[in-house]
Short mmCIF file of C-alpha atoms in Angstrom, two decimals:
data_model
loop_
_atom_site.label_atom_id
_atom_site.label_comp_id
_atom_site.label_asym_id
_atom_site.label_seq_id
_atom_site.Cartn_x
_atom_site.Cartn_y
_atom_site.Cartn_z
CA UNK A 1 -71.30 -20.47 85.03
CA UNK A 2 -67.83 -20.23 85.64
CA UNK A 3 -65.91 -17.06 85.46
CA UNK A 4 -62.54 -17.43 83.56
CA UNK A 5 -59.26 -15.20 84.75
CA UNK A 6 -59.22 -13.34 82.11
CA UNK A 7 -62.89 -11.82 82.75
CA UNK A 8 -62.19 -10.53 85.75
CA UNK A 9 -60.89 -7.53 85.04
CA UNK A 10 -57.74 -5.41 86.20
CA UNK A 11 -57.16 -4.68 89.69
CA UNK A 12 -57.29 -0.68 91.18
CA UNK A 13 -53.35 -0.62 91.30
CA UNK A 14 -53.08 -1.39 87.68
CA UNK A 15 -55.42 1.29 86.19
CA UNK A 16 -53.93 4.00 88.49
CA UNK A 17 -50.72 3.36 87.23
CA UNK A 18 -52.29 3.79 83.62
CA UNK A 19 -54.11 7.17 84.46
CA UNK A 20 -50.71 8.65 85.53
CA UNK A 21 -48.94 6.75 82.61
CA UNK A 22 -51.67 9.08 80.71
CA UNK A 23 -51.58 12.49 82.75
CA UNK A 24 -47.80 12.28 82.65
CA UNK A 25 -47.95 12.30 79.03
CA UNK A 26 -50.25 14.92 78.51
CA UNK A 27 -47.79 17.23 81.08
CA UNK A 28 -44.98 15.94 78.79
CA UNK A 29 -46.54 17.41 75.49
CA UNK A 30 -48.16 20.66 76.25
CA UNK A 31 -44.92 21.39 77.85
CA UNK A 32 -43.22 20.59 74.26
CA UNK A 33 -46.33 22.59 72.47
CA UNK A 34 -44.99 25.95 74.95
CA UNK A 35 -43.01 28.61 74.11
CA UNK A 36 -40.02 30.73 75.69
CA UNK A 37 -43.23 33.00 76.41
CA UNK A 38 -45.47 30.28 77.95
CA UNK A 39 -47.88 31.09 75.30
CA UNK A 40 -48.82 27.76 73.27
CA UNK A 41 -47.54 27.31 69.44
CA UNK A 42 -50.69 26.37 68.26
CA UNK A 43 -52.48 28.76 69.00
CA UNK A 44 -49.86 31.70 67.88
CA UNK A 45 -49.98 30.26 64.65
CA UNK A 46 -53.56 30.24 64.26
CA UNK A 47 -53.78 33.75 64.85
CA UNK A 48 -50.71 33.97 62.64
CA UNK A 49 -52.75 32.55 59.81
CA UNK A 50 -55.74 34.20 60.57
CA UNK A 51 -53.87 37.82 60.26
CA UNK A 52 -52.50 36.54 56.92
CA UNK A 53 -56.14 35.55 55.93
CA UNK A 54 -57.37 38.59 56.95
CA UNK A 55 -54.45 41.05 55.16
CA UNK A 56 -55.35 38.92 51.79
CA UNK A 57 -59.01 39.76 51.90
CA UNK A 58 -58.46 43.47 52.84
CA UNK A 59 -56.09 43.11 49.49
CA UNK A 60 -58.63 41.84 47.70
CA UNK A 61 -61.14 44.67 49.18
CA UNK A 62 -58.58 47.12 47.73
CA UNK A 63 -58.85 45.86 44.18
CA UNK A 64 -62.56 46.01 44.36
CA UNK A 65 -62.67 49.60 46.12
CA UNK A 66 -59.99 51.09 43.02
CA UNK A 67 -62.70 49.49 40.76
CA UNK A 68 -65.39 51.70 41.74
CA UNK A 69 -62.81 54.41 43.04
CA UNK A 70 -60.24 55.12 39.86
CA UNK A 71 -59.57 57.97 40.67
CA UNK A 72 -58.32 57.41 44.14
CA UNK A 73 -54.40 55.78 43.55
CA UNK A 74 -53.20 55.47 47.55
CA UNK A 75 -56.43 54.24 49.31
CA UNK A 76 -56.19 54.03 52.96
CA UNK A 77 -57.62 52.29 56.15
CA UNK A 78 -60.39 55.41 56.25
CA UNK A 79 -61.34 55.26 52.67
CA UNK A 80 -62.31 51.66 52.79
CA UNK A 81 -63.98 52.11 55.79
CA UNK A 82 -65.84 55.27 54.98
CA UNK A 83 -66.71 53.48 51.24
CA UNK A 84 -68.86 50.30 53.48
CA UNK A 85 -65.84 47.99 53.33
CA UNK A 86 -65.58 46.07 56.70
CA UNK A 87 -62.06 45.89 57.94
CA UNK A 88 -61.02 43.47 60.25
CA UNK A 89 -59.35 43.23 63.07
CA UNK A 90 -55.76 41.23 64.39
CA UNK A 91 -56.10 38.59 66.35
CA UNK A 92 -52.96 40.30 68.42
CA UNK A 93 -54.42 43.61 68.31
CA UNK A 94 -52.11 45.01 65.58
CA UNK A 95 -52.70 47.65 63.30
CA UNK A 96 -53.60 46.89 59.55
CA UNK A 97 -51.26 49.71 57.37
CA UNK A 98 -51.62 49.92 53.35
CA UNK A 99 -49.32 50.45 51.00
CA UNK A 100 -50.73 50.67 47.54
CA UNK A 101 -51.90 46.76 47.33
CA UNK A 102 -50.40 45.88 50.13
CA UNK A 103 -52.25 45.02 53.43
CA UNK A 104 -49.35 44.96 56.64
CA UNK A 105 -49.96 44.27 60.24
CA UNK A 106 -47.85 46.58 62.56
CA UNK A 107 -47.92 42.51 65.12
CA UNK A 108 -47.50 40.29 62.31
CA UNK A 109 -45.25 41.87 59.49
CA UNK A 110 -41.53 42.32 58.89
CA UNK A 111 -39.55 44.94 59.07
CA UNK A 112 -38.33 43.86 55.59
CA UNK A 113 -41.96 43.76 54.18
CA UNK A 114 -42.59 47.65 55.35
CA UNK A 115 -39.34 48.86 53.83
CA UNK A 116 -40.20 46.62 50.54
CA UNK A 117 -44.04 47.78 50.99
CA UNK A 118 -42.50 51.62 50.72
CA UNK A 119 -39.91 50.87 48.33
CA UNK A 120 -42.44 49.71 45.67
CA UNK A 121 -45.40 52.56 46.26
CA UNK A 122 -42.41 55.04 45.72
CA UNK A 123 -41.59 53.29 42.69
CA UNK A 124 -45.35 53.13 41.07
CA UNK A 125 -45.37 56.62 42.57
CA UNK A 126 -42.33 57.70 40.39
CA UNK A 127 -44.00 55.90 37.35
CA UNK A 128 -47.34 57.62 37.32
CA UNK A 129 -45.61 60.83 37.74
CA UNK A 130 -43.65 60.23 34.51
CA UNK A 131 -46.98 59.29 32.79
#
């Protein structure tokens, strides 16, 4: 049986020449997925996203603790807590803070969103005492 030149297969030379085609690449675009920090993109906005996850479900927690709390209006980290809710933690190690509804993360929130957060519980504040 005769072997034809195309069975062969490709010579040493030719499949390094692929590998570093290949690792050269790779270098190429987890040095694009980096930031100024060295940390990589991806996986700062997972834990970006996770945070956000995690602030929405301790919002939702709220609603249901006020439910079976009415009488408590500004619920805190320490009342969910002590009432069986599980809070969880960020990703980044910041520090959940409520205000009223709102869930903030001292690693992952604004600036803006605190001073908004404060803005509106003085608000509701200034309603209820009117009522």
């Amino acid at each position: 049986m005769s072997v034809i030149r195309s069975q062969r297969g490709s010579n040493p030379l030719t499949m390094m020449a692929g590998i570093a085609l290949m690792m050269s690449l790779m270098a190429y675009s987890v040095n694009q997925m980096q930031n100024e920090e060295g940390n990589v993109e991806a996986i700062e906005k997972a834990k970006d996203a996770a945070c956000a996850t995690q602030r929405a479900q301790t919002s939702r927690d709220i609603l249901l603790y006020l439910v079976d709390n009415p009488t408590d209006t500004n619920p805190t980290i320490d009342h969910l807590a002590k009432s069986g809710i599980e809070i969880p933690v960020c990703p980044d190690e910041g520090e959940y803070e409520i205000y009223g509804r709102h869930v903030l993360c001292t690693f992952h929130s604004y600036q803006d969103e605190f001073e908004e957060a404060e803005r509106e519980l003085a608000e509701a504040q200034q309603k209820n005492k009117r009522l």
